Structures are given as structure tokens and as C-alpha cells.
Amino acid sequence: MLFVSKIRSHDEDPNMPTAHPAAIITGGTGGMGLATAKLMGHDHRIVLADLDRTRLDDAVRELAVAEVDATGVVCDITDKASVEQLFQRAEPAGGHVRAVVHAAGVSPHMGTAERMARINATGTVNIARAFLARAVNGDALVNVASTAGHSVPGFFVPRRAFRLAEQRPDDFEKAIVSRAKFAGRKLKPGLAYAISKNFVQWYSRYLAAEFGERGARVLSVSPGSFDTAMGRLEENHGAGALVKSAAIKRFGKPEEVAAVLAFCASEAPGYLTGVDILVDGGTKAGKEFKTARKIS
């Protein structure tokens, strides 16, 4: 059974009775987030999170056409109080948030190294901790990382500092920025981005046991080059070059990664946790075996 959405203003109470559990999708107005919402909306009440109220209202309108019950909530994932408010608004009276797809983030050409660390890394901690505090059996958190997290050399990854992320976020972010300086001023945001996404992959593994104690799951999905606004922004700054190395030589479609995100967040893969799933069109494989062929 499908639910028809209506647009709700930020002043309207979203805590309406529903037969479906809620699914929060951060960065929900972007290409991947919106495509995921259309798939998950058939058996979840969708709560989109974004910083822009206009974008949220536009996204809810689009979901209404697809007969998806959706609400838009303005949220700053770098602010713990804002994240807590997001979860509270997503929980109807007596209801529950069963799944979170954390797709919010920024790419290298959207800000400084400091911004990469704050939004991509600390933002992920805030979302994960808020969800873990209320997670129960059957729940799932899917963090969106990036293929960039797989390609960053180990020397640049401040792994010891990763353990500071929860208790000393300022020191944690400074460690990422400090390592990113090795790339030089021009490439600093790009390296910080890669490190921040490597952290998302690591943190999803790190949290697996705690989620498991509650019967819940957490994992990450690492997209390669996808045909979204963010992906096209990076087309001439690395994303396009990755496609040339891929087995499937094109940008991925948002619906293709959304299918993976929605499946991972569903109850079907109940034994899938603590791992990263690479959805890169065979880019990593292409680069690996291209190098191997040259050596042989």
C-alpha cells in the first residue's frame, strides 16, 4: 500500500499516526537521497533532512507525485541539538525510526578542508550516535562514504585520531586537516574529503558491535562517479577520470546506487553489517588489474 504525501510546513506537527515506521534520509534532497526515498517510501514514512527549506519542500512535492508519504525537516548535522530535534520530529507518537540513510555530505569543490572534516566526519558521528541511542532489533544505519576513501594512501590516514571523533571532535577534525596539508593548498580539500570518507568506512565498522548488541546493523556504501549535481561538480576534478578506468565506462545513475542503499537499509539483509560496499562501476578493479597487466 502506498501513502500519498502532502507538503508540511516547518510549523506543522509531523507526528501523525501512520502504519509504517519512519526512515530518515539525510541529504535527502540530493540525487541519491531522493532516489532512495522513492524506493523506501513504499514501506516507510520518509523524513528528509536538509539545510534548505525550499529544497525540502520541492523534494516533498516530487515524492507526493510518486505517492510517497514524506516530511521535510531542516537539520544541521554538525549540530548535535539539531540532529536530536530531527529524530524527535521523525518519531510519531508511539512510533519509531527504523532506518537511516545518511547521505548528507560535501565534495572537495564545495568547501575547505575544515568543512570536509566537520560535515563529512563529525556529522556522521552525530547522526550515528543519535540513532544508536534509540536503535532496536531490526534497525539499520547506512552511511554513504565514497570510493575516495578506498584510494587514499595509508600514510595520510590519521587512524589514531579517528578514536577521538566522539569525545574530542575538535582535535579529531584538526588531525584530518593537518594530514590534508601534505597535498598542498590546491589539493588540500580533496585529500581531506578522501580522509573523511575513509573515516566513514572505518566508523561504520567500529560501531558494528554496539549496534549488534541492540540487534541493529550499521554499514557504509561507497559510490564512485554518479550523475548527480555533486558528482558533475567534480567531473573535471577527478570523477571523470575515474570513469575512464571503470569497467562500466559511464557515470552511474542515482537510481542504481539508490537500489543498493534501500536494500541495505531494509530488513532483508539481516546479517549484513560492519562492512563497506563499493558501488563504483568497477573502477577499483579496473585500476588494479590495469596495473597488474603492466607489471606482468
PDB file of C-alpha atoms in Angstrom:
ATOM      1  CA  MET A   1       0.000   0.000   0.000  1.00  0.00           C
ATOM      2  CA  LEU A   2       1.316   3.427  -0.951  1.00  0.00           C
ATOM      3  CA  PHE A   3       0.895   6.620   1.035  1.00  0.00           C
ATOM      4  CA  VAL A   4       0.169   9.925  -0.655  1.00  0.00           C
ATOM      5  CA  SER A   5       2.253  12.768   0.686  1.00  0.00           C
ATOM      6  CA  LYS A   6       1.296  16.320   1.346  1.00  0.00           C
ATOM      7  CA  ILE A   7       3.659  19.235   1.894  1.00  0.00           C
ATOM      8  CA  ARG A   8       4.033  20.150   5.526  1.00  0.00           C
ATOM      9  CA  SER A   9       5.450  23.437   6.632  1.00  0.00           C
ATOM     10  CA  HIS A  10       8.110  23.650   9.312  1.00  0.00           C
ATOM     11  CA  ASP A  11       5.480  24.897  11.727  1.00  0.00           C
ATOM     12  CA  GLU A  12       3.203  21.904  11.244  1.00  0.00           C
ATOM     13  CA  ASP A  13       3.427  18.930  13.585  1.00  0.00           C
ATOM     14  CA  PRO A  14       4.615  15.875  11.599  1.00  0.00           C
ATOM     15  CA  ASN A  15       3.750  13.473  14.423  1.00  0.00           C
ATOM     16  CA  MET A  16       0.792  11.958  12.656  1.00  0.00           C
ATOM     17  CA  PRO A  17      -0.355   8.358  13.158  1.00  0.00           C
ATOM     18  CA  THR A  18       0.947   6.004  10.469  1.00  0.00           C
ATOM     19  CA  ALA A  19       1.098   2.279   9.831  1.00  0.00           C
ATOM     20  CA  HIS A  20       4.652   2.495   8.591  1.00  0.00           C
ATOM     21  CA  PRO A  21       7.886   3.021  10.532  1.00  0.00           C
ATOM     22  CA  ALA A  22       9.955   6.061   9.675  1.00  0.00           C
ATOM     23  CA  ALA A  23      13.123   6.224   7.630  1.00  0.00           C
ATOM     24  CA  ILE A  24      15.341   9.291   7.857  1.00  0.00           C
ATOM     25  CA  ILE A  25      17.348  10.224   4.783  1.00  0.00           C
ATOM     26  CA  THR A  26      19.896  12.980   5.355  1.00  0.00           C
ATOM     27  CA  GLY A  27      20.934  14.881   2.270  1.00  0.00           C
ATOM     28  CA  GLY A  28      17.530  13.719   1.136  1.00  0.00           C
ATOM     29  CA  THR A  29      17.014  16.419  -1.475  1.00  0.00           C
ATOM     30  CA  GLY A  30      20.075  15.357  -3.496  1.00  0.00           C
ATOM     31  CA  GLY A  31      20.066  12.898  -6.367  1.00  0.00           C
ATOM     32  CA  MET A  32      20.968   9.780  -4.359  1.00  0.00           C
ATOM     33  CA  GLY A  33      18.852  10.719  -1.361  1.00  0.00           C
ATOM     34  CA  LEU A  34      15.720  11.466  -3.361  1.00  0.00           C
ATOM     35  CA  ALA A  35      16.061   8.323  -5.470  1.00  0.00           C
ATOM     36  CA  THR A  36      16.443   6.284  -2.268  1.00  0.00           C
ATOM     37  CA  ALA A  37      13.376   7.942  -0.757  1.00  0.00           C
ATOM     38  CA  LYS A  38      11.264   6.871  -3.738  1.00  0.00           C
ATOM     39  CA  LEU A  39      12.249   3.237  -3.169  1.00  0.00           C
ATOM     40  CA  MET A  40      11.987   3.197   0.623  1.00  0.00           C
ATOM     41  CA  GLY A  41       8.796   5.210   0.617  1.00  0.00           C
ATOM     42  CA  HIS A  42       6.718   2.182  -0.325  1.00  0.00           C
ATOM     43  CA  ASP A  43       7.035   0.735   3.174  1.00  0.00           C
ATOM     44  CA  HIS A  44       8.399   3.625   5.262  1.00  0.00           C
ATOM     45  CA  ARG A  45       7.263   7.091   6.177  1.00  0.00           C
ATOM     46  CA  ILE A  46      10.098   9.198   4.782  1.00  0.00           C
ATOM     47  CA  VAL A  47      11.704  12.057   6.690  1.00  0.00           C
ATOM     48  CA  LEU A  48      14.060  14.090   4.529  1.00  0.00           C
ATOM     49  CA  ALA A  49      16.759  16.183   6.204  1.00  0.00           C
ATOM     50  CA  ASP A  50      18.499  19.111   4.553  1.00  0.00           C
ATOM     51  CA  LEU A  51      19.653  22.634   5.379  1.00  0.00           C
ATOM     52  CA  ASP A  52      17.457  24.280   2.732  1.00  0.00           C
ATOM     53  CA  ARG A  53      13.722  24.600   3.369  1.00  0.00           C
ATOM     54  CA  THR A  54      12.915  25.372  -0.267  1.00  0.00           C
ATOM     55  CA  ARG A  55      14.760  22.289  -1.491  1.00  0.00           C
ATOM     56  CA  LEU A  56      12.943  20.196   1.110  1.00  0.00           C
ATOM     57  CA  ASP A  57       9.529  21.438   0.024  1.00  0.00           C
ATOM     58  CA  ASP A  58      10.381  20.814  -3.639  1.00  0.00           C
ATOM     59  CA  ALA A  59      11.541  17.285  -2.811  1.00  0.00           C
ATOM     60  CA  VAL A  60       8.382  16.516  -0.828  1.00  0.00           C
ATOM     61  CA  ARG A  61       6.317  17.702  -3.810  1.00  0.00           C
ATOM     62  CA  GLU A  62       8.218  15.334  -6.084  1.00  0.00           C
ATOM     63  CA  LEU A  63       7.697  12.452  -3.690  1.00  0.00           C
ATOM     64  CA  ALA A  64       3.980  13.240  -3.495  1.00  0.00           C
ATOM     65  CA  VAL A  65       3.726  12.549  -7.220  1.00  0.00           C
ATOM     66  CA  ALA A  66       5.289   9.141  -6.556  1.00  0.00           C
ATOM     67  CA  GLU A  67       2.715   8.575  -3.773  1.00  0.00           C
ATOM     68  CA  VAL A  68       5.329   8.603  -1.039  1.00  0.00           C
ATOM     69  CA  ASP A  69       4.454   9.905   2.416  1.00  0.00           C
ATOM     70  CA  ALA A  70       7.249  12.385   3.194  1.00  0.00           C
ATOM     71  CA  THR A  71       8.121  15.174   5.584  1.00  0.00           C
ATOM     72  CA  GLY A  72      10.983  17.653   5.276  1.00  0.00           C
ATOM     73  CA  VAL A  73      12.954  18.734   8.345  1.00  0.00           C
ATOM     74  CA  VAL A  74      15.660  21.386   8.316  1.00  0.00           C
ATOM     75  CA  CYS A  75      18.705  19.921  10.057  1.00  0.00           C
ATOM     76  CA  ASP A  76      22.358  20.836  10.537  1.00  0.00           C
ATOM     77  CA  ILE A  77      24.152  17.517  11.000  1.00  0.00           C
ATOM     78  CA  THR A  78      27.162  19.249  12.578  1.00  0.00           C
ATOM     79  CA  ASP A  79      24.934  20.407  15.467  1.00  0.00           C
ATOM     80  CA  LYS A  80      24.027  17.682  17.975  1.00  0.00           C
ATOM     81  CA  ALA A  81      20.944  19.568  19.135  1.00  0.00           C
ATOM     82  CA  SER A  82      19.698  19.923  15.559  1.00  0.00           C
ATOM     83  CA  VAL A  83      20.249  16.211  14.943  1.00  0.00           C
ATOM     84  CA  GLU A  84      18.367  15.282  18.111  1.00  0.00           C
ATOM     85  CA  GLN A  85      15.489  17.503  17.041  1.00  0.00           C
ATOM     86  CA  LEU A  86      15.454  15.729  13.662  1.00  0.00           C
ATOM     87  CA  PHE A  87      14.988  12.350  15.336  1.00  0.00           C
ATOM     88  CA  GLN A  88      12.354  13.669  17.698  1.00  0.00           C
ATOM     89  CA  ARG A  89      10.331  15.096  14.811  1.00  0.00           C
ATOM     90  CA  ALA A  90      10.703  11.832  12.905  1.00  0.00           C
ATOM     91  CA  GLU A  91       9.207   9.828  15.778  1.00  0.00           C
ATOM     92  CA  PRO A  92       5.407   9.970  15.712  1.00  0.00           C
ATOM     93  CA  ALA A  93       3.550   9.307  18.939  1.00  0.00           C
ATOM     94  CA  GLY A  94       4.347   5.722  19.794  1.00  0.00           C
ATOM     95  CA  GLY A  95       6.259   5.343  16.536  1.00  0.00           C
ATOM     96  CA  HIS A  96       9.843   4.528  15.693  1.00  0.00           C
ATOM     97  CA  VAL A  97      12.636   5.403  13.265  1.00  0.00           C
ATOM     98  CA  ARG A  98      13.613   2.031  11.814  1.00  0.00           C
ATOM     99  CA  ALA A  99      16.226   3.079   9.260  1.00  0.00           C
ATOM    100  CA  VAL A 100      18.592   5.931   8.500  1.00  0.00           C
ATOM    101  CA  VAL A 101      20.354   6.504   5.205  1.00  0.00           C
ATOM    102  CA  HIS A 102      22.979   9.124   5.925  1.00  0.00           C
ATOM    103  CA  ALA A 103      23.722  10.663   2.523  1.00  0.00           C
ATOM    104  CA  ALA A 104      24.471  14.229   3.614  1.00  0.00           C
ATOM    105  CA  GLY A 105      27.966  15.480   2.834  1.00  0.00           C
ATOM    106  CA  VAL A 106      30.089  17.848   0.783  1.00  0.00           C
ATOM    107  CA  SER A 107      32.592  17.222  -2.017  1.00  0.00           C
ATOM    108  CA  PRO A 108      36.033  18.851  -2.466  1.00  0.00           C
ATOM    109  CA  HIS A 109      34.775  21.764  -4.557  1.00  0.00           C
ATOM    110  CA  MET A 110      32.099  22.638  -2.015  1.00  0.00           C
ATOM    111  CA  GLY A 111      34.396  23.971   0.684  1.00  0.00           C
ATOM    112  CA  THR A 112      37.577  23.913   2.689  1.00  0.00           C
ATOM    113  CA  ALA A 113      39.390  21.003   4.311  1.00  0.00           C
ATOM    114  CA  GLU A 114      37.910  22.130   7.621  1.00  0.00           C
ATOM    115  CA  ARG A 115      34.435  21.882   6.134  1.00  0.00           C
ATOM    116  CA  MET A 116      35.110  18.376   4.821  1.00  0.00           C
ATOM    117  CA  ALA A 117      36.166  17.221   8.283  1.00  0.00           C
ATOM    118  CA  ARG A 118      33.298  18.916  10.085  1.00  0.00           C
ATOM    119  CA  ILE A 119      30.418  17.878   7.825  1.00  0.00           C
ATOM    120  CA  ASN A 120      31.503  14.530   6.413  1.00  0.00           C
ATOM    121  CA  ALA A 121      33.211  13.122   9.511  1.00  0.00           C
ATOM    122  CA  THR A 122      31.796  14.770  12.656  1.00  0.00           C
ATOM    123  CA  GLY A 123      28.354  14.965  11.038  1.00  0.00           C
ATOM    124  CA  THR A 124      28.423  11.198  10.623  1.00  0.00           C
ATOM    125  CA  VAL A 125      29.266  10.738  14.306  1.00  0.00           C
ATOM    126  CA  ASN A 126      26.334  12.942  15.343  1.00  0.00           C
ATOM    127  CA  ILE A 127      23.847  11.030  13.194  1.00  0.00           C
ATOM    128  CA  ALA A 128      25.150   7.612  14.235  1.00  0.00           C
ATOM    129  CA  ARG A 129      25.134   8.351  17.964  1.00  0.00           C
ATOM    130  CA  ALA A 130      21.629   9.816  17.899  1.00  0.00           C
ATOM    131  CA  PHE A 131      20.330   6.735  16.103  1.00  0.00           C
ATOM    132  CA  LEU A 132      22.257   4.239  18.251  1.00  0.00           C
ATOM    133  CA  ALA A 133      20.688   5.712  21.396  1.00  0.00           C
ATOM    134  CA  ARG A 134      17.261   4.590  20.185  1.00  0.00           C
ATOM    135  CA  ALA A 135      18.072   1.625  17.917  1.00  0.00           C
ATOM    136  CA  VAL A 136      16.309  -1.700  18.447  1.00  0.00           C
ATOM    137  CA  ASN A 137      16.185  -5.100  16.808  1.00  0.00           C
ATOM    138  CA  GLY A 138      15.849  -4.859  13.014  1.00  0.00           C
ATOM    139  CA  ASP A 139      17.019  -1.263  12.671  1.00  0.00           C
ATOM    140  CA  ALA A 140      19.701  -0.236  10.197  1.00  0.00           C
ATOM    141  CA  LEU A 141      22.034   2.706   9.587  1.00  0.00           C
ATOM    142  CA  VAL A 142      23.602   3.061   6.140  1.00  0.00           C
ATOM    143  CA  ASN A 143      26.342   5.681   5.866  1.00  0.00           C
ATOM    144  CA  VAL A 144      27.278   6.997   2.437  1.00  0.00           C
ATOM    145  CA  ALA A 145      31.067   7.071   2.101  1.00  0.00           C
ATOM    146  CA  SER A 146      32.956   7.284  -1.227  1.00  0.00           C
ATOM    147  CA  THR A 147      35.345   5.393  -3.456  1.00  0.00           C
ATOM    148  CA  ALA A 148      37.809   8.138  -2.496  1.00  0.00           C
ATOM    149  CA  GLY A 149      38.003   6.570   0.941  1.00  0.00           C
ATOM    150  CA  HIS A 150      39.472   3.441  -0.620  1.00  0.00           C
ATOM    151  CA  SER A 151      42.124   5.249  -2.650  1.00  0.00           C
ATOM    152  CA  VAL A 152      43.736   7.476  -0.005  1.00  0.00           C
ATOM    153  CA  PRO A 153      47.256   6.207   0.878  1.00  0.00           C
ATOM    154  CA  GLY A 154      47.511   4.820   4.410  1.00  0.00           C
ATOM    155  CA  PHE A 155      50.201   7.331   5.324  1.00  0.00           C
ATOM    156  CA  PHE A 156      47.670  10.152   5.099  1.00  0.00           C
ATOM    157  CA  VAL A 157      45.057   8.480   7.298  1.00  0.00           C
ATOM    158  CA  PRO A 158      45.285   9.653  10.955  1.00  0.00           C
ATOM    159  CA  ARG A 159      43.858   6.387  12.272  1.00  0.00           C
ATOM    160  CA  ARG A 160      44.747   7.066  15.912  1.00  0.00           C
ATOM    161  CA  ALA A 161      42.867  10.365  15.732  1.00  0.00           C
ATOM    162  CA  PHE A 162      39.762   8.551  14.472  1.00  0.00           C
ATOM    163  CA  ARG A 163      39.205   7.312  18.032  1.00  0.00           C
ATOM    164  CA  LEU A 164      38.962  10.943  19.191  1.00  0.00           C
ATOM    165  CA  ALA A 165      35.940  11.608  16.994  1.00  0.00           C
ATOM    166  CA  GLU A 166      33.293  11.080  19.662  1.00  0.00           C
ATOM    167  CA  GLN A 167      34.857  12.707  22.713  1.00  0.00           C
ATOM    168  CA  ARG A 168      37.245  15.270  21.210  1.00  0.00           C
ATOM    169  CA  PRO A 169      35.777  16.287  17.846  1.00  0.00           C
ATOM    170  CA  ASP A 170      37.842  19.471  17.562  1.00  0.00           C
ATOM    171  CA  ASP A 171      41.109  17.542  17.880  1.00  0.00           C
ATOM    172  CA  PHE A 172      39.789  14.890  15.523  1.00  0.00           C
ATOM    173  CA  GLU A 173      38.951  17.458  12.847  1.00  0.00           C
ATOM    174  CA  LYS A 174      42.302  19.204  13.285  1.00  0.00           C
ATOM    175  CA  ALA A 175      44.070  15.880  12.698  1.00  0.00           C
ATOM    176  CA  ILE A 176      42.291  15.424   9.371  1.00  0.00           C
ATOM    177  CA  VAL A 177      43.108  18.971   8.269  1.00  0.00           C
ATOM    178  CA  SER A 178      46.735  18.594   9.366  1.00  0.00           C
ATOM    179  CA  ARG A 179      47.211  15.476   7.244  1.00  0.00           C
ATOM    180  CA  ALA A 180      45.455  17.134   4.304  1.00  0.00           C
ATOM    181  CA  LYS A 181      48.116  19.869   4.272  1.00  0.00           C
ATOM    182  CA  PHE A 182      50.552  17.353   2.785  1.00  0.00           C
ATOM    183  CA  ALA A 183      48.663  17.647  -0.502  1.00  0.00           C
ATOM    184  CA  GLY A 184      49.368  21.373  -0.838  1.00  0.00           C
ATOM    185  CA  ARG A 185      46.938  24.269  -0.755  1.00  0.00           C
ATOM    186  CA  LYS A 186      45.139  23.457  -4.014  1.00  0.00           C
ATOM    187  CA  LEU A 187      44.596  19.758  -3.322  1.00  0.00           C
ATOM    188  CA  LYS A 188      44.050  20.079   0.435  1.00  0.00           C
ATOM    189  CA  PRO A 189      40.205  19.907   0.320  1.00  0.00           C
ATOM    190  CA  GLY A 190      40.383  16.826  -1.903  1.00  0.00           C
ATOM    191  CA  LEU A 191      42.652  14.928   0.470  1.00  0.00           C
ATOM    192  CA  ALA A 192      40.555  16.000   3.460  1.00  0.00           C
ATOM    193  CA  TYR A 193      37.495  14.680   1.613  1.00  0.00           C
ATOM    194  CA  ALA A 194      39.162  11.318   1.000  1.00  0.00           C
ATOM    195  CA  ILE A 195      40.277  11.058   4.631  1.00  0.00           C
ATOM    196  CA  SER A 196      36.807  11.995   5.884  1.00  0.00           C
ATOM    197  CA  LYS A 197      35.225   9.267   3.757  1.00  0.00           C
ATOM    198  CA  ASN A 198      37.840   6.761   4.875  1.00  0.00           C
ATOM    199  CA  PHE A 199      36.704   7.636   8.394  1.00  0.00           C
ATOM    200  CA  VAL A 200      33.062   6.974   7.480  1.00  0.00           C
ATOM    201  CA  GLN A 201      34.064   3.491   6.330  1.00  0.00           C
ATOM    202  CA  TRP A 202      36.142   2.887   9.476  1.00  0.00           C
ATOM    203  CA  TYR A 203      33.487   4.269  11.832  1.00  0.00           C
ATOM    204  CA  SER A 204      30.796   2.060  10.318  1.00  0.00           C
ATOM    205  CA  ARG A 205      32.963  -0.977  11.151  1.00  0.00           C
ATOM    206  CA  TYR A 206      33.824   0.425  14.571  1.00  0.00           C
ATOM    207  CA  LEU A 207      30.156   0.799  15.539  1.00  0.00           C
ATOM    208  CA  ALA A 208      29.054  -2.621  14.303  1.00  0.00           C
ATOM    209  CA  ALA A 209      29.413  -4.349  17.691  1.00  0.00           C
ATOM    210  CA  GLU A 210      27.482  -1.638  19.556  1.00  0.00           C
ATOM    211  CA  PHE A 211      24.657  -1.734  17.024  1.00  0.00           C
ATOM    212  CA  GLY A 212      24.751  -5.525  17.116  1.00  0.00           C
ATOM    213  CA  GLU A 213      24.173  -5.533  20.860  1.00  0.00           C
ATOM    214  CA  ARG A 214      20.817  -3.918  20.096  1.00  0.00           C
ATOM    215  CA  GLY A 215      20.027  -6.287  17.244  1.00  0.00           C
ATOM    216  CA  ALA A 216      20.649  -3.467  14.793  1.00  0.00           C
ATOM    217  CA  ARG A 217      23.036  -3.055  11.863  1.00  0.00           C
ATOM    218  CA  VAL A 218      25.388  -0.389  10.509  1.00  0.00           C
ATOM    219  CA  LEU A 219      27.419  -0.352   7.316  1.00  0.00           C
ATOM    220  CA  SER A 220      28.704   2.019   4.658  1.00  0.00           C
ATOM    221  CA  VAL A 221      28.217   2.250   0.902  1.00  0.00           C
ATOM    222  CA  SER A 222      30.926   3.874  -1.229  1.00  0.00           C
ATOM    223  CA  PRO A 223      29.681   5.294  -4.537  1.00  0.00           C
ATOM    224  CA  GLY A 224      32.035   6.046  -7.402  1.00  0.00           C
ATOM    225  CA  SER A 225      31.218   8.635 -10.096  1.00  0.00           C
ATOM    226  CA  PHE A 226      27.473   9.220 -10.235  1.00  0.00           C
ATOM    227  CA  ASP A 227      25.322  11.509 -12.347  1.00  0.00           C
ATOM    228  CA  THR A 228      24.190  13.822  -9.560  1.00  0.00           C
ATOM    229  CA  ALA A 229      24.703  17.547  -9.060  1.00  0.00           C
ATOM    230  CA  MET A 230      27.592  16.837  -6.686  1.00  0.00           C
ATOM    231  CA  GLY A 231      29.068  14.213  -8.990  1.00  0.00           C
ATOM    232  CA  ARG A 232      29.017  16.505 -12.011  1.00  0.00           C
ATOM    233  CA  LEU A 233      30.609  19.270  -9.936  1.00  0.00           C
ATOM    234  CA  GLU A 234      33.646  17.019  -9.602  1.00  0.00           C
ATOM    235  CA  GLU A 235      33.559  15.755 -13.203  1.00  0.00           C
ATOM    236  CA  ASN A 236      36.612  17.733 -14.294  1.00  0.00           C
ATOM    237  CA  HIS A 237      38.382  17.254 -10.973  1.00  0.00           C
ATOM    238  CA  GLY A 238      38.769  13.504 -10.776  1.00  0.00           C
ATOM    239  CA  ALA A 239      35.291  11.995 -11.175  1.00  0.00           C
ATOM    240  CA  GLY A 240      35.522  11.982 -14.972  1.00  0.00           C
ATOM    241  CA  ALA A 241      38.976  10.413 -14.896  1.00  0.00           C
ATOM    242  CA  LEU A 242      37.692   7.591 -12.680  1.00  0.00           C
ATOM    243  CA  VAL A 243      35.118   6.670 -15.317  1.00  0.00           C
ATOM    244  CA  LYS A 244      37.916   6.061 -17.839  1.00  0.00           C
ATOM    245  CA  SER A 245      39.341   3.384 -15.540  1.00  0.00           C
ATOM    246  CA  ALA A 246      35.978   1.795 -14.791  1.00  0.00           C
ATOM    247  CA  ALA A 247      34.686  -1.477 -16.205  1.00  0.00           C
ATOM    248  CA  ILE A 248      31.408   0.299 -16.978  1.00  0.00           C
ATOM    249  CA  LYS A 249      32.559   3.479 -18.711  1.00  0.00           C
ATOM    250  CA  ARG A 250      29.850   5.929 -17.751  1.00  0.00           C
ATOM    251  CA  PHE A 251      28.612   7.833 -14.736  1.00  0.00           C
ATOM    252  CA  GLY A 252      26.316   5.769 -12.553  1.00  0.00           C
ATOM    253  CA  LYS A 253      22.632   6.619 -12.342  1.00  0.00           C
ATOM    254  CA  PRO A 254      21.266   7.806  -8.973  1.00  0.00           C
ATOM    255  CA  GLU A 255      18.687   5.018  -9.123  1.00  0.00           C
ATOM    256  CA  GLU A 256      21.457   2.418  -9.332  1.00  0.00           C
ATOM    257  CA  VAL A 257      23.113   3.356  -6.070  1.00  0.00           C
ATOM    258  CA  ALA A 258      19.712   4.054  -4.503  1.00  0.00           C
ATOM    259  CA  ALA A 259      18.801   0.400  -5.101  1.00  0.00           C
ATOM    260  CA  VAL A 260      21.842  -0.629  -3.044  1.00  0.00           C
ATOM    261  CA  LEU A 261      21.167   1.908  -0.288  1.00  0.00           C
ATOM    262  CA  ALA A 262      17.496   0.949   0.014  1.00  0.00           C
ATOM    263  CA  PHE A 263      18.305  -2.775   0.106  1.00  0.00           C
ATOM    264  CA  CYS A 264      20.996  -2.321   2.759  1.00  0.00           C
ATOM    265  CA  ALA A 265      18.599  -0.257   4.882  1.00  0.00           C
ATOM    266  CA  SER A 266      15.786  -2.795   4.547  1.00  0.00           C
ATOM    267  CA  GLU A 267      15.235  -5.736   6.888  1.00  0.00           C
ATOM    268  CA  ALA A 268      16.088  -8.260   4.159  1.00  0.00           C
ATOM    269  CA  PRO A 269      19.926  -8.379   4.586  1.00  0.00           C
ATOM    270  CA  GLY A 270      19.694  -9.058   8.311  1.00  0.00           C
ATOM    271  CA  TYR A 271      23.236 -10.465   8.552  1.00  0.00           C
ATOM    272  CA  LEU A 272      24.931  -7.619   6.666  1.00  0.00           C
ATOM    273  CA  THR A 273      26.800  -5.253   8.969  1.00  0.00           C
ATOM    274  CA  GLY A 274      30.209  -3.753   9.692  1.00  0.00           C
ATOM    275  CA  VAL A 275      31.287  -3.667   6.044  1.00  0.00           C
ATOM    276  CA  ASP A 276      31.668  -1.215   3.179  1.00  0.00           C
ATOM    277  CA  ILE A 277      30.001  -1.892  -0.160  1.00  0.00           C
ATOM    278  CA  LEU A 278      31.810  -0.364  -3.144  1.00  0.00           C
ATOM    279  CA  VAL A 279      29.499   0.756  -5.966  1.00  0.00           C
ATOM    280  CA  ASP A 280      31.980   2.218  -8.450  1.00  0.00           C
ATOM    281  CA  GLY A 281      31.234   0.600 -11.798  1.00  0.00           C
ATOM    282  CA  GLY A 282      34.378  -1.492 -11.480  1.00  0.00           C
ATOM    283  CA  THR A 283      36.741   1.475 -11.160  1.00  0.00           C
ATOM    284  CA  LYS A 284      38.864  -0.051  -8.407  1.00  0.00           C
ATOM    285  CA  ALA A 285      39.024  -3.365 -10.228  1.00  0.00           C
ATOM    286  CA  GLY A 286      39.912  -1.646 -13.491  1.00  0.00           C
ATOM    287  CA  LYS A 287      42.768   0.295 -11.950  1.00  0.00           C
ATOM    288  CA  GLU A 288      44.043  -2.732 -10.033  1.00  0.00           C
ATOM    289  CA  PHE A 289      44.219  -5.078 -12.990  1.00  0.00           C
ATOM    290  CA  LYS A 290      45.438  -2.437 -15.394  1.00  0.00           C
ATOM    291  CA  THR A 291      48.454  -2.042 -13.109  1.00  0.00           C
ATOM    292  CA  ALA A 292      48.809  -5.817 -12.810  1.00  0.00           C
ATOM    293  CA  ARG A 293      48.831  -6.246 -16.582  1.00  0.00           C
ATOM    294  CA  LYS A 294      51.570  -3.645 -16.927  1.00  0.00           C
ATOM    295  CA  ILE A 295      53.711  -5.438 -14.348  1.00  0.00           C
ATOM    296  CA  SER A 296      53.231  -8.831 -15.992  1.00  0.00           C
TER     297      SER A 296
END
